[in-house]
PDB file of C-alpha atoms in Angstrom:
ATOM      1  CA  MET A   1      53.336 -51.752 -18.130  1.00 59.00           C
ATOM      2  CA  GLN A   2      52.340 -53.105 -14.727  1.00 76.00           C
ATOM      3  CA  GLU A   3      48.876 -51.744 -15.447  1.00 83.00           C
ATOM      4  CA  ILE A   4      48.385 -54.220 -18.325  1.00 86.00           C
ATOM      5  CA  GLY A   5      49.082 -57.236 -16.124  1.00 86.00           C
ATOM      6  CA  GLU A   6      46.875 -56.036 -13.299  1.00 89.00           C
ATOM      7  CA  PHE A   7      43.994 -55.401 -15.678  1.00 91.00           C
ATOM      8  CA  LEU A   8      44.283 -58.742 -17.472  1.00 90.00           C
ATOM      9  CA  ARG A   9      44.604 -60.669 -14.205  1.00 90.00           C
ATOM     10  CA  SER A  10      41.548 -58.916 -12.769  1.00 90.00           C
ATOM     11  CA  ARG A  11      39.506 -59.786 -15.873  1.00 90.00           C
ATOM     12  CA  ARG A  12      40.497 -63.463 -16.042  1.00 89.00           C
ATOM     13  CA  ALA A  13      39.884 -63.855 -12.300  1.00 88.00           C
ATOM     14  CA  ARG A  14      36.188 -63.133 -12.783  1.00 87.00           C
ATOM     15  CA  ILE A  15      35.564 -65.873 -15.395  1.00 87.00           C
ATOM     16  CA  SER A  16      35.019 -69.470 -14.321  1.00 84.00           C
ATOM     17  CA  PRO A  17      36.097 -72.410 -16.505  1.00 83.00           C
ATOM     18  CA  ALA A  18      32.418 -73.253 -17.083  1.00 81.00           C
ATOM     19  CA  GLU A  19      31.715 -69.745 -18.360  1.00 82.00           C
ATOM     20  CA  ALA A  20      34.589 -70.141 -20.803  1.00 82.00           C
ATOM     21  CA  GLY A  21      33.356 -73.543 -21.977  1.00 82.00           C
ATOM     22  CA  LEU A  22      36.120 -75.507 -20.234  1.00 81.00           C
ATOM     23  CA  PRO A  23      35.797 -78.528 -17.926  1.00 77.00           C
ATOM     24  CA  ASP A  24      36.135 -77.708 -14.246  1.00 71.00           C
ATOM     25  CA  PHE A  25      38.380 -80.148 -12.377  1.00 65.00           C
ATOM     26  CA  GLY A  26      37.604 -78.914  -8.895  1.00 64.00           C
ATOM     27  CA  ARG A  27      38.793 -76.149  -6.640  1.00 69.00           C
ATOM     28  CA  ARG A  28      41.539 -73.821  -7.880  1.00 73.00           C
ATOM     29  CA  ARG A  29      44.236 -72.077  -5.907  1.00 74.00           C
ATOM     30  CA  VAL A  30      43.091 -68.731  -7.333  1.00 75.00           C
ATOM     31  CA  PRO A  31      39.722 -67.934  -8.918  1.00 78.00           C
ATOM     32  CA  GLY A  32      39.198 -67.633 -12.646  1.00 84.00           C
ATOM     33  CA  LEU A  33      41.057 -68.867 -15.690  1.00 87.00           C
ATOM     34  CA  ARG A  34      44.742 -69.717 -15.860  1.00 87.00           C
ATOM     35  CA  ARG A  35      47.130 -68.076 -18.292  1.00 89.00           C
ATOM     36  CA  GLU A  36      47.478 -71.263 -20.346  1.00 89.00           C
ATOM     37  CA  GLU A  37      43.684 -71.474 -20.674  1.00 88.00           C
ATOM     38  CA  ILE A  38      43.447 -67.909 -21.928  1.00 91.00           C
ATOM     39  CA  ALA A  39      46.222 -68.605 -24.409  1.00 90.00           C
ATOM     40  CA  GLN A  40      44.557 -71.817 -25.615  1.00 90.00           C
ATOM     41  CA  LEU A  41      41.159 -70.183 -26.119  1.00 90.00           C
ATOM     42  CA  ALA A  42      42.671 -67.101 -27.807  1.00 90.00           C
ATOM     43  CA  GLY A  43      44.821 -69.196 -30.140  1.00 90.00           C
ATOM     44  CA  VAL A  44      48.216 -67.880 -28.996  1.00 90.00           C
ATOM     45  CA  SER A  45      51.135 -69.497 -27.238  1.00 90.00           C
ATOM     46  CA  VAL A  46      51.329 -69.482 -23.462  1.00 90.00           C
ATOM     47  CA  ASP A  47      54.670 -67.668 -23.670  1.00 89.00           C
ATOM     48  CA  TYR A  48      53.159 -64.977 -25.906  1.00 88.00           C
ATOM     49  CA  TYR A  49      50.228 -64.367 -23.564  1.00 89.00           C
ATOM     50  CA  THR A  50      52.499 -64.427 -20.505  1.00 89.00           C
ATOM     51  CA  ARG A  51      54.752 -61.757 -22.012  1.00 87.00           C
ATOM     52  CA  LEU A  52      51.694 -59.648 -22.798  1.00 88.00           C
ATOM     53  CA  GLU A  53      50.407 -59.944 -19.235  1.00 85.00           C
ATOM     54  CA  GLN A  54      53.853 -59.021 -17.943  1.00 84.00           C
ATOM     55  CA  GLY A  55      53.858 -55.897 -20.089  1.00 79.00           C
ATOM     56  CA  ARG A  56      56.561 -57.254 -22.397  1.00 77.00           C
ATOM     57  CA  GLY A  57      54.394 -57.781 -25.480  1.00 70.00           C
ATOM     58  CA  THR A  58      55.269 -55.681 -28.529  1.00 71.00           C
ATOM     59  CA  GLY A  59      53.503 -55.279 -31.837  1.00 77.00           C
ATOM     60  CA  VAL A  60      50.317 -57.001 -30.648  1.00 84.00           C
ATOM     61  CA  SER A  61      47.890 -57.214 -33.553  1.00 85.00           C
ATOM     62  CA  ASP A  62      44.229 -56.223 -33.477  1.00 86.00           C
ATOM     63  CA  ALA A  63      43.295 -59.840 -34.165  1.00 90.00           C
ATOM     64  CA  VAL A  64      45.139 -61.061 -31.057  1.00 89.00           C
ATOM     65  CA  LEU A  65      43.679 -58.306 -28.877  1.00 91.00           C
ATOM     66  CA  ASP A  66      40.193 -59.107 -30.182  1.00 91.00           C
ATOM     67  CA  ALA A  67      40.704 -62.800 -29.443  1.00 91.00           C
ATOM     68  CA  ILE A  68      41.863 -62.109 -25.885  1.00 92.00           C
ATOM     69  CA  ALA A  69      39.027 -59.652 -25.369  1.00 92.00           C
ATOM     70  CA  ARG A  70      36.540 -62.271 -26.566  1.00 92.00           C
ATOM     71  CA  VAL A  71      37.905 -64.916 -24.172  1.00 92.00           C
ATOM     72  CA  LEU A  72      37.884 -62.455 -21.269  1.00 92.00           C
ATOM     73  CA  GLN A  73      34.353 -61.357 -22.223  1.00 93.00           C
ATOM     74  CA  LEU A  74      35.312 -57.681 -22.263  1.00 92.00           C
ATOM     75  CA  ASP A  75      32.669 -55.115 -23.090  1.00 91.00           C
ATOM     76  CA  ALA A  76      33.330 -52.299 -25.574  1.00 91.00           C
ATOM     77  CA  THR A  77      34.733 -49.932 -22.944  1.00 91.00           C
ATOM     78  CA  GLU A  78      37.049 -52.605 -21.549  1.00 92.00           C
ATOM     79  CA  ARG A  79      38.248 -53.499 -25.062  1.00 92.00           C
ATOM     80  CA  ASP A  80      39.168 -49.869 -25.693  1.00 91.00           C
ATOM     81  CA  HIS A  81      40.893 -49.727 -22.312  1.00 92.00           C
ATOM     82  CA  LEU A  82      42.966 -52.824 -23.131  1.00 90.00           C
ATOM     83  CA  ARG A  83      44.064 -51.257 -26.434  1.00 90.00           C
ATOM     84  CA  ASN A  84      45.002 -48.046 -24.622  1.00 88.00           C
ATOM     85  CA  LEU A  85      47.130 -50.013 -22.166  1.00 88.00           C
ATOM     86  CA  VAL A  86      48.867 -52.086 -24.844  1.00 87.00           C
ATOM     87  CA  ARG A  87      49.381 -49.074 -27.118  1.00 83.00           C
ATOM     88  CA  PRO A  88      49.643 -46.156 -24.704  1.00 79.00           C
ATOM     89  CA  ALA A  89      49.484 -42.636 -25.997  1.00 73.00           C
ATOM     90  CA  LYS A  90      52.525 -40.474 -25.528  1.00 70.00           C
ATOM     91  CA  PRO A  91      52.419 -38.659 -22.185  1.00 63.00           C
ATOM     92  CA  ALA A  92      50.905 -35.264 -22.731  1.00 56.00           C
ATOM     93  CA  ALA A  93      52.427 -32.003 -21.627  1.00 56.00           C
ATOM     94  CA  PRO A  94      51.361 -30.837 -18.147  1.00 56.00           C
ATOM     95  CA  ALA A  95      47.668 -30.043 -18.358  1.00 55.00           C
ATOM     96  CA  LYS A  96      46.612 -26.425 -18.181  1.00 59.00           C
ATOM     97  CA  PRO A  97      43.533 -25.451 -16.144  1.00 59.00           C
ATOM     98  CA  ALA A  98      40.448 -26.507 -18.071  1.00 60.00           C
ATOM     99  CA  LYS A  99      38.726 -23.619 -19.828  1.00 73.00           C
ATOM    100  CA  LEU A 100      35.257 -23.668 -21.278  1.00 80.00           C
ATOM    101  CA  ARG A 101      34.224 -21.682 -24.309  1.00 83.00           C
ATOM    102  CA  PRO A 102      32.030 -18.680 -23.428  1.00 86.00           C
ATOM    103  CA  GLU A 103      29.278 -20.051 -25.676  1.00 87.00           C
ATOM    104  CA  LEU A 104      29.151 -23.258 -23.635  1.00 87.00           C
ATOM    105  CA  ARG A 105      28.945 -21.315 -20.391  1.00 87.00           C
ATOM    106  CA  ARG A 106      26.076 -19.325 -21.873  1.00 90.00           C
ATOM    107  CA  MET A 107      24.365 -22.568 -22.899  1.00 89.00           C
ATOM    108  CA  LEU A 108      24.532 -23.770 -19.299  1.00 90.00           C
ATOM    109  CA  GLU A 109      22.904 -20.545 -18.106  1.00 87.00           C
ATOM    110  CA  LEU A 110      20.060 -20.943 -20.616  1.00 90.00           C
ATOM    111  CA  MET A 111      19.277 -24.466 -19.367  1.00 90.00           C
ATOM    112  CA  GLU A 112      17.253 -23.014 -16.498  1.00 87.00           C
ATOM    113  CA  SER A 113      14.985 -26.020 -15.893  1.00 89.00           C
ATOM    114  CA  VAL A 114      17.700 -28.700 -16.184  1.00 94.00           C
ATOM    115  CA  PRO A 115      20.546 -29.148 -13.695  1.00 95.00           C
ATOM    116  CA  ALA A 116      23.645 -29.260 -15.888  1.00 96.00           C
ATOM    117  CA  PHE A 117      27.387 -29.180 -15.311  1.00 96.00           C
ATOM    118  CA  VAL A 118      30.611 -29.877 -17.192  1.00 95.00           C
ATOM    119  CA  LEU A 119      33.254 -32.390 -16.166  1.00 94.00           C
ATOM    120  CA  GLY A 120      36.836 -32.034 -17.299  1.00 91.00           C
ATOM    121  CA  ARG A 121      39.853 -34.321 -17.076  1.00 90.00           C
ATOM    122  CA  ARG A 122      40.186 -36.390 -13.897  1.00 93.00           C
ATOM    123  CA  MET A 123      36.490 -35.600 -13.129  1.00 94.00           C
ATOM    124  CA  ASP A 124      37.258 -31.971 -12.311  1.00 95.00           C
ATOM    125  CA  LEU A 125      34.162 -29.775 -12.084  1.00 94.00           C
ATOM    126  CA  VAL A 126      34.642 -27.080 -14.702  1.00 93.00           C
ATOM    127  CA  ALA A 127      31.304 -25.229 -14.796  1.00 93.00           C
ATOM    128  CA  TRP A 128      27.678 -25.578 -13.726  1.00 94.00           C
ATOM    129  CA  ASN A 129      24.378 -23.750 -13.963  1.00 94.00           C
ATOM    130  CA  PRO A 130      22.437 -22.321 -10.998  1.00 93.00           C
ATOM    131  CA  LEU A 131      20.021 -25.253 -10.779  1.00 94.00           C
ATOM    132  CA  ALA A 132      22.866 -27.797 -10.665  1.00 95.00           C
ATOM    133  CA  ASP A 133      24.438 -25.691  -7.932  1.00 94.00           C
ATOM    134  CA  ALA A 134      21.149 -25.684  -6.026  1.00 94.00           C
ATOM    135  CA  VAL A 135      20.982 -29.471  -6.301  1.00 95.00           C
ATOM    136  CA  ALA A 136      24.606 -30.396  -5.572  1.00 94.00           C
ATOM    137  CA  GLY A 137      26.064 -27.347  -3.800  1.00 92.00           C
ATOM    138  CA  PHE A 138      29.085 -27.070  -6.100  1.00 93.00           C
ATOM    139  CA  SER A 139      29.917 -23.492  -5.123  1.00 90.00           C
ATOM    140  CA  ASP A 140      29.930 -24.376  -1.404  1.00 89.00           C
ATOM    141  CA  MET A 141      32.302 -27.340  -1.694  1.00 89.00           C
ATOM    142  CA  THR A 142      35.352 -27.441   0.510  1.00 86.00           C
ATOM    143  CA  GLY A 143      38.489 -28.966  -0.929  1.00 85.00           C
ATOM    144  CA  PRO A 144      39.108 -29.513  -4.633  1.00 91.00           C
ATOM    145  CA  ARG A 145      36.092 -29.260  -6.912  1.00 94.00           C
ATOM    146  CA  ASN A 146      36.571 -32.756  -8.225  1.00 96.00           C
ATOM    147  CA  VAL A 147      33.861 -35.426  -8.278  1.00 96.00           C
ATOM    148  CA  ALA A 148      36.145 -38.268  -7.170  1.00 96.00           C
ATOM    149  CA  TYR A 149      37.620 -36.231  -4.306  1.00 96.00           C
ATOM    150  CA  GLN A 150      34.198 -35.080  -3.128  1.00 96.00           C
ATOM    151  CA  THR A 151      32.678 -38.566  -3.402  1.00 96.00           C
ATOM    152  CA  PHE A 152      35.261 -40.196  -1.154  1.00 97.00           C
ATOM    153  CA  LEU A 153      36.680 -37.476   1.077  1.00 95.00           C
ATOM    154  CA  GLU A 154      33.736 -35.130   1.637  1.00 93.00           C
ATOM    155  CA  PRO A 155      31.850 -36.494   4.703  1.00 89.00           C
ATOM    156  CA  ARG A 156      28.419 -35.383   3.495  1.00 91.00           C
ATOM    157  CA  ALA A 157      28.697 -37.415   0.264  1.00 95.00           C
ATOM    158  CA  ARG A 158      27.681 -40.702   1.898  1.00 95.00           C
ATOM    159  CA  ASP A 159      24.459 -39.076   3.041  1.00 95.00           C
ATOM    160  CA  PHE A 160      23.870 -36.984  -0.095  1.00 96.00           C
ATOM    161  CA  TYR A 161      24.080 -40.012  -2.404  1.00 97.00           C
ATOM    162  CA  ARG A 162      21.425 -42.446  -1.248  1.00 96.00           C
ATOM    163  CA  ASP A 163      23.113 -45.089  -3.426  1.00 95.00           C
ATOM    164  CA  TRP A 164      26.646 -44.102  -2.408  1.00 96.00           C
ATOM    165  CA  PRO A 165      28.228 -47.570  -3.010  1.00 96.00           C
ATOM    166  CA  ALA A 166      26.987 -47.550  -6.625  1.00 96.00           C
ATOM    167  CA  VAL A 167      28.194 -43.962  -7.111  1.00 96.00           C
ATOM    168  CA  ALA A 168      31.581 -44.875  -5.653  1.00 97.00           C
ATOM    169  CA  GLU A 169      31.998 -47.828  -8.039  1.00 96.00           C
ATOM    170  CA  GLU A 170      30.926 -45.761 -11.052  1.00 95.00           C
ATOM    171  CA  THR A 171      33.257 -42.918 -10.120  1.00 96.00           C
ATOM    172  CA  VAL A 172      36.318 -45.139  -9.783  1.00 96.00           C
ATOM    173  CA  ALA A 173      35.536 -46.998 -13.014  1.00 95.00           C
ATOM    174  CA  TYR A 174      35.294 -43.728 -14.934  1.00 94.00           C
ATOM    175  CA  LEU A 175      38.495 -42.438 -13.343  1.00 94.00           C
ATOM    176  CA  ARG A 176      40.254 -45.674 -14.300  1.00 94.00           C
ATOM    177  CA  ARG A 177      39.157 -45.105 -17.921  1.00 92.00           C
ATOM    178  CA  ASP A 178      40.677 -41.622 -17.796  1.00 90.00           C
ATOM    179  CA  ALA A 179      43.937 -43.122 -16.549  1.00 89.00           C
ATOM    180  CA  GLY A 180      44.058 -45.440 -19.563  1.00 88.00           C
ATOM    181  CA  LEU A 181      43.418 -42.589 -21.980  1.00 87.00           C
ATOM    182  CA  HIS A 182      46.058 -40.337 -20.414  1.00 87.00           C
ATOM    183  CA  PRO A 183      48.978 -42.445 -19.152  1.00 84.00           C
ATOM    184  CA  GLY A 184      51.600 -40.710 -17.077  1.00 84.00           C
ATOM    185  CA  ASP A 185      49.339 -37.861 -15.951  1.00 88.00           C
ATOM    186  CA  PRO A 186      51.016 -36.606 -12.746  1.00 90.00           C
ATOM    187  CA  GLN A 187      47.893 -34.800 -11.514  1.00 91.00           C
ATOM    188  CA  LEU A 188      45.812 -37.948 -11.882  1.00 92.00           C
ATOM    189  CA  ALA A 189      48.514 -39.996 -10.150  1.00 92.00           C
ATOM    190  CA  ALA A 190      48.516 -37.517  -7.263  1.00 94.00           C
ATOM    191  CA  LEU A 191      44.721 -37.680  -6.970  1.00 95.00           C
ATOM    192  CA  VAL A 192      44.673 -41.485  -7.016  1.00 95.00           C
ATOM    193  CA  GLY A 193      47.486 -41.586  -4.468  1.00 95.00           C
ATOM    194  CA  LYS A 194      45.684 -39.244  -2.087  1.00 95.00           C
ATOM    195  CA  LEU A 195      42.383 -41.110  -2.370  1.00 96.00           C
ATOM    196  CA  SER A 196      44.098 -44.481  -1.943  1.00 96.00           C
ATOM    197  CA  MET A 197      45.855 -43.370   1.219  1.00 96.00           C
ATOM    198  CA  ARG A 198      42.818 -41.768   2.812  1.00 95.00           C
ATOM    199  CA  ASP A 199      39.915 -44.035   1.839  1.00 96.00           C
ATOM    200  CA  PRO A 200      40.012 -47.856   2.014  1.00 96.00           C
ATOM    201  CA  VAL A 201      36.900 -48.208  -0.170  1.00 97.00           C
ATOM    202  CA  PHE A 202      38.558 -46.256  -2.975  1.00 97.00           C
ATOM    203  CA  ARG A 203      41.713 -48.334  -2.573  1.00 96.00           C
ATOM    204  CA  GLU A 204      39.732 -51.579  -2.911  1.00 95.00           C
ATOM    205  CA  LEU A 205      37.716 -50.351  -5.911  1.00 96.00           C
ATOM    206  CA  TRP A 206      40.813 -49.041  -7.682  1.00 95.00           C
ATOM    207  CA  ALA A 207      42.494 -52.431  -7.295  1.00 93.00           C
ATOM    208  CA  ALA A 208      39.483 -54.109  -8.966  1.00 93.00           C
ATOM    209  CA  HIS A 209      40.335 -52.419 -12.317  1.00 93.00           C
ATOM    210  CA  ALA A 210      36.716 -51.898 -13.376  1.00 93.00           C
ATOM    211  CA  VAL A 211      36.453 -49.584 -16.399  1.00 92.00           C
ATOM    212  CA  ARG A 212      33.314 -47.744 -17.451  1.00 90.00           C
ATOM    213  CA  GLU A 213      32.179 -44.808 -19.510  1.00 87.00           C
ATOM    214  CA  LYS A 214      29.851 -42.233 -18.042  1.00 83.00           C
ATOM    215  CA  THR A 215      26.893 -42.299 -20.424  1.00 87.00           C
ATOM    216  CA  HIS A 216      23.545 -42.470 -18.655  1.00 91.00           C
ATOM    217  CA  GLY A 217      22.017 -43.837 -15.485  1.00 92.00           C
ATOM    218  CA  ARG A 218      20.249 -42.803 -12.299  1.00 94.00           C
ATOM    219  CA  LYS A 219      21.185 -40.709  -9.308  1.00 95.00           C
ATOM    220  CA  LEU A 220      19.318 -41.007  -6.013  1.00 96.00           C
ATOM    221  CA  LEU A 221      20.045 -37.909  -3.944  1.00 97.00           C
ATOM    222  CA  ARG A 222      19.062 -36.692  -0.488  1.00 96.00           C
ATOM    223  CA  HIS A 223      18.797 -32.893  -0.567  1.00 95.00           C
ATOM    224  CA  ALA A 224      19.007 -31.065   2.745  1.00 91.00           C
ATOM    225  CA  VAL A 225      16.155 -28.658   1.846  1.00 90.00           C
ATOM    226  CA  VAL A 226      13.676 -30.425  -0.461  1.00 93.00           C
ATOM    227  CA  GLY A 227      14.300 -34.075   0.433  1.00 94.00           C
ATOM    228  CA  ASP A 228      14.825 -37.055  -1.835  1.00 96.00           C
ATOM    229  CA  LEU A 229      15.493 -36.537  -5.542  1.00 96.00           C
ATOM    230  CA  ASP A 230      15.202 -39.446  -8.001  1.00 97.00           C
ATOM    231  CA  LEU A 231      16.972 -38.313 -11.161  1.00 96.00           C
ATOM    232  CA  ALA A 232      18.100 -39.784 -14.455  1.00 96.00           C
ATOM    233  CA  TYR A 233      21.336 -38.484 -15.903  1.00 96.00           C
ATOM    234  CA  GLU A 234      22.469 -38.197 -19.500  1.00 95.00           C
ATOM    235  CA  THR A 235      25.933 -37.165 -20.650  1.00 94.00           C
ATOM    236  CA  PHE A 236      27.042 -35.556 -23.899  1.00 92.00           C
ATOM    237  CA  ALA A 237      30.501 -35.326 -25.415  1.00 88.00           C
ATOM    238  CA  LEU A 238      31.203 -31.775 -26.570  1.00 84.00           C
ATOM    239  CA  PRO A 239      32.198 -31.681 -30.264  1.00 80.00           C
ATOM    240  CA  GLY A 240      35.762 -30.508 -30.765  1.00 79.00           C
ATOM    241  CA  ASP A 241      36.342 -30.613 -27.006  1.00 81.00           C
ATOM    242  CA  PRO A 242      37.172 -34.214 -26.010  1.00 80.00           C
ATOM    243  CA  ASP A 243      38.318 -33.332 -22.501  1.00 84.00           C
ATOM    244  CA  HIS A 244      34.912 -31.967 -21.487  1.00 89.00           C
ATOM    245  CA  LEU A 245      31.683 -33.841 -20.795  1.00 92.00           C
ATOM    246  CA  LEU A 246      28.258 -32.240 -20.323  1.00 94.00           C
ATOM    247  CA  VAL A 247      26.168 -33.938 -17.614  1.00 96.00           C
ATOM    248  CA  THR A 248      22.448 -33.279 -17.195  1.00 96.00           C
ATOM    249  CA  TYR A 249      19.944 -34.411 -14.557  1.00 96.00           C
ATOM    250  CA  ILE A 250      16.359 -35.123 -15.629  1.00 95.00           C
ATOM    251  CA  ALA A 251      13.282 -35.669 -13.480  1.00 95.00           C
ATOM    252  CA  GLU A 252      10.231 -37.609 -14.615  1.00 94.00           C
ATOM    253  CA  ALA A 253       7.484 -35.180 -15.643  1.00 93.00           C
ATOM    254  CA  GLY A 254       4.921 -34.630 -12.908  1.00 93.00           C
ATOM    255  CA  SER A 255       6.873 -36.626 -10.323  1.00 95.00           C
ATOM    256  CA  PRO A 256       7.640 -35.416  -6.790  1.00 95.00           C
ATOM    257  CA  THR A 257      11.230 -34.883  -7.917  1.00 96.00           C
ATOM    258  CA  ASP A 258       9.989 -32.684 -10.776  1.00 95.00           C
ATOM    259  CA  GLU A 259       8.116 -30.502  -8.297  1.00 95.00           C
ATOM    260  CA  ARG A 260      11.116 -30.324  -5.991  1.00 94.00           C
ATOM    261  CA  LEU A 261      13.374 -29.284  -8.876  1.00 93.00           C
ATOM    262  CA  ARG A 262      10.935 -26.484  -9.705  1.00 92.00           C
ATOM    263  CA  LEU A 263      11.128 -25.358  -6.079  1.00 92.00           C
ATOM    264  CA  LEU A 264      14.934 -25.416  -6.207  1.00 90.00           C
ATOM    265  CA  GLY A 265      14.828 -23.489  -9.487  1.00 87.00           C
ATOM    266  CA  SER A 266      12.723 -20.727  -7.914  1.00 87.00           C
ATOM    267  CA  TRP A 267      15.060 -20.651  -4.940  1.00 77.00           C
ATOM    268  CA  ALA A 268      18.118 -20.387  -7.215  1.00 72.00           C
ATOM    269  CA  ALA A 269      16.473 -17.588  -9.240  1.00 69.00           C
ATOM    270  CA  THR A 270      15.702 -15.683  -6.041  1.00 71.00           C
ATOM    271  CA  ILE A 271      19.326 -15.937  -4.897  1.00 62.00           C
ATOM    272  CA  ARG A 272      20.565 -14.670  -8.267  1.00 57.00           C
TER     273      ARG A 272
END
């Protein structure tokens, strides 16, 4: 329940009175909107909103959640996250190691010209094709094969990702979404605890409570053999398999990155 309060406080702290259409009477002790202002704009009592922020709200209606989300200017992902926090799913049984259907593994192998890999729960790396391995070196990773772990605790990551700060923010926001979908996951709690203790940047980003889906975007990489790679990425939910996400990297046709991917593809084929 503490999670609800931390999330709501982080969201109202980012909105100024002017952005909410309220008069600004000078400097405030803490940034953002006050509880009573949120309650007023959402059309609920201050006591009701306070109990919700303290994790003591029960039976919150969709209309009230929508009103609070509107005042806090939440996007679709944040709205879903708020609902997950207010109405948490029952803790699942201890997760078994993620397994991928043989047909999906075969599909990865057939995607010879596209780096592709599958993410599981908690951003675990479940499977990848040879070209993705040639790009990211998945098979040579030390430590857990987990994107969040590798991003923050693998020393080479800050050099490999030319836009490492953006990657770090995106990674934490996606991991935070996973935490809302699967409350009480002991493996996720252990991962977050380890990263928080060992990396101050992760600790700061986790406390910011940003929430984001992993849908599409860009990755700027620095490959040790072929040099810089400017890639777009697209992700695909696997039907009937909600805990797995297919991630693909795409280079612009005819670009230097396209040529470098072809070189990596030939290198990967030679190794195989």
